[in-house]
Coordinates of C-alpha atoms in Angstrom, one line a residue:
X1 CA 50.7 -189.5 95.7
X2 CA 47.6 -186.6 96.0
X3 CA 46.2 -184.8 93.7
X4 CA 48.6 -181.8 93.7
X5 CA 51.4 -184.2 93.0
X6 CA 49.9 -185.6 90.0
X7 CA 49.2 -182.4 88.9
X8 CA 52.7 -181.3 88.9
X9 CA 53.7 -184.4 87.4
X10 CA 51.4 -184.1 84.4
X11 CA 52.6 -180.5 83.7
X12 CA 56.0 -181.4 83.5
X13 CA 55.3 -184.4 81.4
X14 CA 53.1 -182.6 79.2
X15 CA 54.7 -179.2 79.0
X16 CA 54.9 -178.7 75.5
X17 CA 51.1 -178.8 75.4
X18 CA 49.7 -176.4 77.4
X19 CA 46.2 -177.3 78.9
X20 CA 43.4 -175.0 79.7
X21 CA 42.1 -174.9 83.7
X22 CA 39.1 -176.3 82.6
X23 CA 40.7 -179.2 80.5
X24 CA 42.5 -180.0 83.7
X25 CA 39.7 -179.7 86.0
X26 CA 38.1 -182.3 83.7
X27 CA 41.0 -184.9 84.0
X28 CA 41.2 -184.7 88.1
X29 CA 37.4 -184.9 88.3
X30 CA 37.3 -181.2 90.3
X31 CA 36.2 -177.3 89.5
X32 CA 38.7 -175.2 88.0
X33 CA 38.4 -172.9 90.9
X34 CA 40.3 -175.9 92.7
X35 CA 43.1 -176.2 90.4
X36 CA 44.2 -172.7 90.4
X37 CA 44.1 -173.2 94.2
X38 CA 46.3 -176.4 93.8
X39 CA 48.5 -174.3 91.3
X40 CA 49.1 -171.5 93.8
X41 CA 50.0 -174.2 96.7
X42 CA 51.9 -175.9 94.1
X43 CA 53.8 -172.9 93.3
X44 CA 54.7 -172.3 97.1
X45 CA 57.0 -175.5 96.7
X46 CA 58.1 -175.6 93.5
X47 CA 59.5 -172.2 93.3
X48 CA 62.1 -173.8 95.6
X49 CA 62.7 -175.9 93.8
X50 CA 63.8 -175.2 90.3
X51 CA 60.6 -174.5 88.7
X52 CA 57.5 -171.9 88.6
X53 CA 54.0 -172.8 87.1
X54 CA 52.3 -170.3 85.2
X55 CA 48.5 -169.6 84.4
X56 CA 48.5 -167.7 81.0
X57 CA 45.6 -167.2 78.5
X58 CA 47.1 -169.9 76.1
X59 CA 47.1 -172.3 78.8
X60 CA 48.8 -173.8 82.1
X61 CA 52.6 -174.3 81.7
X62 CA 55.7 -174.9 83.6
X63 CA 58.8 -172.2 83.6
X64 CA 61.6 -174.9 84.7
X65 CA 64.8 -172.6 85.7
X66 CA 66.8 -175.6 87.1
X67 CA 66.0 -179.0 85.8
X68 CA 68.6 -180.7 88.3
X69 CA 66.8 -178.9 91.0
X70 CA 63.0 -179.7 89.9
X71 CA 64.2 -184.1 88.7
X72 CA 65.6 -184.3 92.5
X73 CA 62.1 -183.1 93.9
X74 CA 60.4 -185.1 91.7
X75 CA 62.4 -188.1 92.8
X76 CA 61.8 -187.1 96.1
X77 CA 57.8 -187.5 95.3
X78 CA 58.2 -190.7 93.7
X79 CA 60.2 -192.2 97.0
X80 CA 57.5 -190.9 99.1
X81 CA 54.9 -192.7 96.8
X82 CA 56.2 -195.8 97.7
X83 CA 55.5 -196.0 101.1
X84 CA 53.3 -198.5 101.9
X85 CA 49.8 -196.5 103.1
X86 CA 48.3 -198.2 106.1
X87 CA 44.9 -198.8 106.5
X88 CA 44.0 -195.5 108.2
X89 CA 45.8 -193.3 105.6
X90 CA 43.8 -195.4 102.9
X91 CA 40.5 -194.6 104.7
X92 CA 41.3 -191.1 105.2
X93 CA 42.4 -190.6 101.7
X94 CA 39.1 -192.5 100.2
X95 CA 36.9 -190.2 102.2
X96 CA 38.7 -187.3 101.4
X97 CA 38.2 -188.1 97.5
X98 CA 34.4 -189.1 97.8
X99 CA 33.9 -185.9 99.8
X100 CA 35.9 -183.2 97.3
X101 CA 35.0 -184.5 94.1
X102 CA 32.2 -182.9 91.6
X103 CA 31.8 -186.4 89.8
X104 CA 31.4 -190.1 90.4
X105 CA 34.5 -191.8 90.9
X106 CA 35.3 -194.9 89.7
X107 CA 36.5 -197.7 91.5
X108 CA 38.9 -198.7 89.2
X109 CA 40.0 -195.2 88.7
X110 CA 40.6 -194.7 92.7
X111 CA 42.3 -198.1 93.1
X112 CA 44.8 -196.6 90.9
X113 CA 45.9 -193.6 91.8
X114 CA 46.0 -195.2 95.2
X115 CA 48.1 -197.9 93.9
X116 CA 46.1 -200.4 95.8
X117 CA 44.2 -203.3 94.2
X118 CA 40.3 -203.5 93.5
X119 CA 39.9 -206.2 96.3
X120 CA 41.8 -204.0 98.8
X121 CA 39.5 -200.9 97.8
X122 CA 36.5 -203.0 98.3
X123 CA 37.2 -204.0 101.5
X124 CA 38.4 -200.5 102.8
X125 CA 34.9 -199.4 101.4
X126 CA 33.0 -201.4 104.0
X127 CA 34.8 -198.9 107.1
X128 CA 34.2 -196.3 104.7
X129 CA 30.6 -196.6 104.8
X130 CA 30.6 -197.0 108.4
X131 CA 32.5 -193.7 108.8
X132 CA 30.6 -191.8 106.4
X133 CA 27.0 -193.6 107.9
X134 CA 28.0 -191.5 111.4
X135 CA 27.9 -188.3 109.8
X136 CA 24.7 -189.1 107.9
X137 CA 26.0 -189.6 104.2
X138 CA 25.7 -192.2 102.3
X139 CA 27.5 -193.7 99.0
X140 CA 25.4 -193.9 96.0
X141 CA 27.0 -196.5 93.5
X142 CA 26.0 -197.1 90.1
X143 CA 27.4 -199.3 87.4
X144 CA 29.5 -198.0 84.8
X145 CA 29.2 -194.5 86.5
X146 CA 31.3 -195.1 89.6
X147 CA 30.1 -193.9 93.2
X148 CA 29.3 -190.4 94.7
X149 CA 28.8 -189.6 98.5
X150 CA 25.1 -188.0 98.8
X151 CA 24.6 -185.6 102.0
X152 CA 24.2 -182.1 103.3
X153 CA 27.1 -179.5 102.9
X154 CA 27.1 -179.4 106.8
X155 CA 27.6 -183.1 107.0
X156 CA 30.5 -183.1 104.1
X157 CA 32.5 -180.4 106.7
X158 CA 32.2 -182.3 109.6
X159 CA 33.3 -185.4 107.9
X160 CA 36.2 -183.5 106.6
X161 CA 37.1 -181.9 109.8
X162 CA 36.8 -185.1 111.9
X163 CA 39.3 -186.9 109.6
X164 CA 41.6 -184.1 109.5
X165 CA 41.8 -183.8 113.2
X166 CA 42.5 -187.7 113.9
X167 CA 46.0 -186.8 114.7
X168 CA 46.3 -184.4 117.4
X169 CA 47.1 -180.5 116.0
X170 CA 50.8 -180.6 117.4
X171 CA 52.0 -183.2 115.7
X172 CA 50.9 -182.2 112.3
X173 CA 54.1 -181.5 110.2
X174 CA 53.2 -178.5 109.2
X175 CA 55.1 -175.3 107.3
X176 CA 55.5 -172.2 108.9
X177 CA 53.6 -170.4 106.0
X178 CA 50.6 -173.4 105.9
X179 CA 46.9 -172.1 106.2
X180 CA 46.5 -174.0 109.5
X181 CA 49.2 -172.0 111.1
X182 CA 47.6 -168.5 110.0
X183 CA 44.2 -169.3 110.8
X184 CA 45.3 -170.6 114.4
X185 CA 47.1 -167.2 114.9
X186 CA 44.3 -165.2 113.3
X187 CA 41.5 -167.1 115.9
X188 CA 44.0 -166.6 118.6
X189 CA 44.7 -163.3 118.4
X190 CA 40.7 -162.4 118.6
X191 CA 40.3 -164.9 121.6
X192 CA 42.5 -162.7 123.1
X193 CA 41.4 -159.3 122.3
X194 CA 37.7 -160.3 123.1
X195 CA 38.4 -161.7 126.1
X196 CA 36.7 -164.9 125.1
X197 CA 37.2 -168.4 126.9
X198 CA 37.9 -171.0 124.8
X199 CA 39.9 -174.3 125.3
X200 CA 43.2 -175.5 123.5
X201 CA 40.8 -178.4 121.6
X202 CA 38.0 -176.2 120.9
X203 CA 40.7 -173.6 119.6
X204 CA 42.4 -175.7 117.1
X205 CA 38.9 -177.6 116.1
X206 CA 37.5 -174.2 115.2
X207 CA 40.8 -173.9 113.3
X208 CA 40.6 -176.9 111.1
X209 CA 36.8 -176.1 110.9
X210 CA 37.8 -172.9 109.1
X211 CA 40.2 -174.4 107.3
X212 CA 37.6 -176.7 105.6
X213 CA 35.3 -173.8 105.1
X214 CA 38.0 -171.8 103.0
X215 CA 38.5 -174.8 101.1
X216 CA 34.8 -175.8 100.4
X217 CA 33.4 -171.9 99.6
X218 CA 36.7 -171.5 97.1
X219 CA 35.0 -174.4 95.3
X220 CA 31.7 -172.8 95.4
X221 CA 30.3 -175.1 98.2
X222 CA 28.6 -173.0 101.0
X223 CA 26.2 -173.5 103.9
X224 CA 22.7 -172.2 104.2
X225 CA 21.5 -171.9 107.3
X226 CA 18.1 -170.0 106.6
X227 CA 17.4 -166.5 107.1
X228 CA 15.2 -167.3 110.3
X229 CA 18.2 -168.7 111.7
X230 CA 20.5 -166.2 110.9
X231 CA 18.0 -163.2 112.1
X232 CA 18.0 -165.2 115.7
X233 CA 21.8 -165.0 115.8
X234 CA 22.0 -161.4 114.6
X235 CA 22.5 -159.9 118.3
X236 CA 24.3 -162.7 119.4
X237 CA 27.0 -161.2 122.3
X238 CA 30.1 -162.9 120.2
X239 CA 29.1 -161.7 116.3
X240 CA 31.7 -158.9 116.9
X241 CA 34.5 -161.4 117.3
X242 CA 33.1 -163.9 114.9
X243 CA 33.0 -160.8 111.9
X244 CA 36.7 -160.0 113.1
X245 CA 37.9 -163.3 112.4
X246 CA 36.1 -163.7 109.2
X247 CA 37.5 -160.4 108.2
X248 CA 41.3 -161.2 109.0
X249 CA 41.0 -164.5 107.0
X250 CA 39.1 -162.9 103.7
X251 CA 42.1 -160.6 103.2
X252 CA 44.7 -163.2 104.1
X253 CA 43.2 -165.9 101.7
X254 CA 41.3 -163.3 99.5
X255 CA 38.1 -165.4 99.6
X256 CA 34.3 -164.1 100.6
X257 CA 32.6 -165.5 103.2
X258 CA 28.9 -165.1 102.6
X259 CA 26.9 -164.0 105.8
X260 CA 25.6 -167.9 106.4
X261 CA 29.2 -169.0 106.4
X262 CA 30.0 -166.0 109.4
X263 CA 27.2 -167.3 111.2
X264 CA 27.9 -170.8 111.1
X265 CA 31.3 -169.7 112.1
X266 CA 29.4 -168.1 115.4
X267 CA 27.7 -171.4 116.0
X268 CA 30.8 -173.0 116.1
X269 CA 32.3 -170.4 118.6
X270 CA 29.0 -170.4 120.7
X271 CA 29.2 -174.2 121.1
X272 CA 32.9 -174.2 122.2
X273 CA 32.6 -171.3 124.3
X274 CA 33.9 -171.6 128.3
X275 CA 31.4 -169.8 130.4
X276 CA 32.5 -168.4 133.5
X277 CA 30.9 -166.5 136.5
X278 CA 32.0 -163.0 137.4
X279 CA 33.1 -162.4 140.7
X280 CA 29.9 -162.2 142.6
X281 CA 27.9 -163.6 139.7
X282 CA 25.2 -166.5 141.0
X283 CA 25.2 -169.2 138.7
X284 CA 21.7 -168.7 138.5
X285 CA 21.7 -165.7 136.4
X286 CA 23.6 -167.5 133.7
X287 CA 22.1 -170.8 133.9
X288 CA 18.2 -171.9 132.7
X289 CA 16.3 -174.2 135.3
X290 CA 16.3 -176.3 132.6
X291 CA 20.2 -176.8 132.6
X292 CA 20.0 -177.1 136.1
X293 CA 17.6 -180.2 135.7
X294 CA 19.6 -182.2 133.3
X295 CA 22.8 -181.7 135.3
X296 CA 21.0 -183.2 138.5
X297 CA 19.5 -186.2 136.6
X298 CA 22.8 -187.2 135.3
X299 CA 24.3 -187.2 139.0
X300 CA 20.9 -188.7 139.9
X301 CA 22.0 -191.7 137.3
X302 CA 25.4 -191.6 138.1
X303 CA 24.2 -192.2 142.0
X304 CA 22.0 -194.8 141.0
X305 CA 25.0 -196.9 138.9
X306 CA 27.8 -196.2 141.3
X307 CA 26.6 -195.2 144.4
X308 CA 28.7 -192.1 143.9
X309 CA 26.2 -188.9 145.6
X310 CA 27.7 -185.7 143.6
X311 CA 24.3 -184.4 143.6
X312 CA 25.0 -181.9 146.5
X313 CA 28.6 -180.7 145.2
X314 CA 26.8 -177.4 144.0
X315 CA 30.4 -176.2 142.8
X316 CA 30.5 -179.5 140.6
X317 CA 27.0 -178.6 139.7
X318 CA 27.6 -175.1 138.3
X319 CA 30.7 -176.4 136.5
X320 CA 28.4 -179.4 134.8
X321 CA 25.9 -176.7 133.7
X322 CA 28.0 -174.4 132.6
X323 CA 29.3 -176.9 130.5
X324 CA 26.3 -178.3 129.0
X325 CA 25.2 -174.7 128.0
X326 CA 27.5 -175.1 124.9
X327 CA 26.6 -178.8 124.7
X328 CA 22.9 -177.8 123.8
X329 CA 23.9 -175.6 121.2
X330 CA 26.0 -178.3 119.9
X331 CA 22.9 -180.6 120.0
X332 CA 20.5 -178.0 118.6
X333 CA 23.0 -176.9 115.6
X334 CA 23.8 -181.2 114.9
X335 CA 27.8 -179.6 115.5
X336 CA 30.2 -182.7 116.2
X337 CA 32.6 -182.5 119.0
X338 CA 36.0 -184.7 117.9
X339 CA 38.2 -185.5 121.0
X340 CA 41.6 -186.9 119.8
X341 CA 42.1 -188.0 123.6
X342 CA 38.8 -190.0 123.9
X343 CA 40.8 -193.0 123.8
X344 CA 43.5 -192.1 126.3
X345 CA 40.7 -191.1 128.7
X346 CA 39.1 -193.9 128.1
X347 CA 41.7 -196.2 129.1
X348 CA 43.6 -194.1 131.9
X349 CA 40.4 -193.0 133.5
X350 CA 38.1 -196.1 133.3
X351 CA 35.8 -194.9 136.3
X352 CA 35.4 -191.2 135.4
X353 CA 34.4 -192.2 131.7
X354 CA 32.0 -194.7 132.8
X355 CA 30.9 -192.0 135.2
X356 CA 30.1 -189.8 132.1
X357 CA 29.0 -192.2 129.8
X358 CA 26.1 -193.2 132.5
X359 CA 25.5 -189.5 133.0
X360 CA 24.9 -189.2 129.1
X361 CA 22.3 -191.6 128.7
X362 CA 20.1 -189.0 130.5

């Protein structure tokens, strides 16, 4: 049962004793703003199931309009709760809890919330630590206080985006008014308007990054890039499109993106951009010498290992060079790119995957 469901059950159970946003925030170990966002999200569902949550000066209360309908809905939540969580489900839930909680999390409390034993949780924590370590995030554990994640906001965002994207975008069971759908449409509209080339996978990746950014900004968690970095990006060719995307996002979700967050989105766009040559344009006018040298070194490594010489395939060299440009942006800004199809590619295109692995070792 997630936090929003637990919040709903608490409000129903203690409807005669209203609690303030601050009191509820203390109960769940989050900010009052997060509780307000949870209530707004819950209302989208409960208004269709016989109730409405009200935020008033005297406290938070739930107005029950159809008791039978609400009880049926609560029963459906209880039934789903009885579903046995897979190891992957548990790992994802533990990571989300650690990265979104403002307070230390006690293992006993976390085990109880997930309806698993302490031993199971302790075993899962080995995997959790390894995953977090991939993003440079550590877990600080203190006796009698609990555990908390230690890392930068950028590391948290990259990790949260990764675990959100572990299932392909099109398999997500999303209601029509879901934030992801809205964000995806806003980006798509601007990509078309500004004639920006981006793959479907990168578009979905950016959708999740902005989805996470909205949640984090509303919780008061902001990424700071530094004035020098922001100044270097002021004249970027894609800044107008980035601002247009953010403008629509701000209107749709009633959130204000600080300048640093706008540039962070621009950074992601630059790292995902597909660069193409216009008719008659020479690749040398787009690709710098250093990039060409990197690509040639990659193909040299492939030739030495597999005895397959691709160094004189000019079209391949050009396309790889155009691909390396946004890749360099990701490396420079520590932006991870997750491909949910990686395992399938590794399984069905063994030679190509092996060659790519060798090339990336340069």
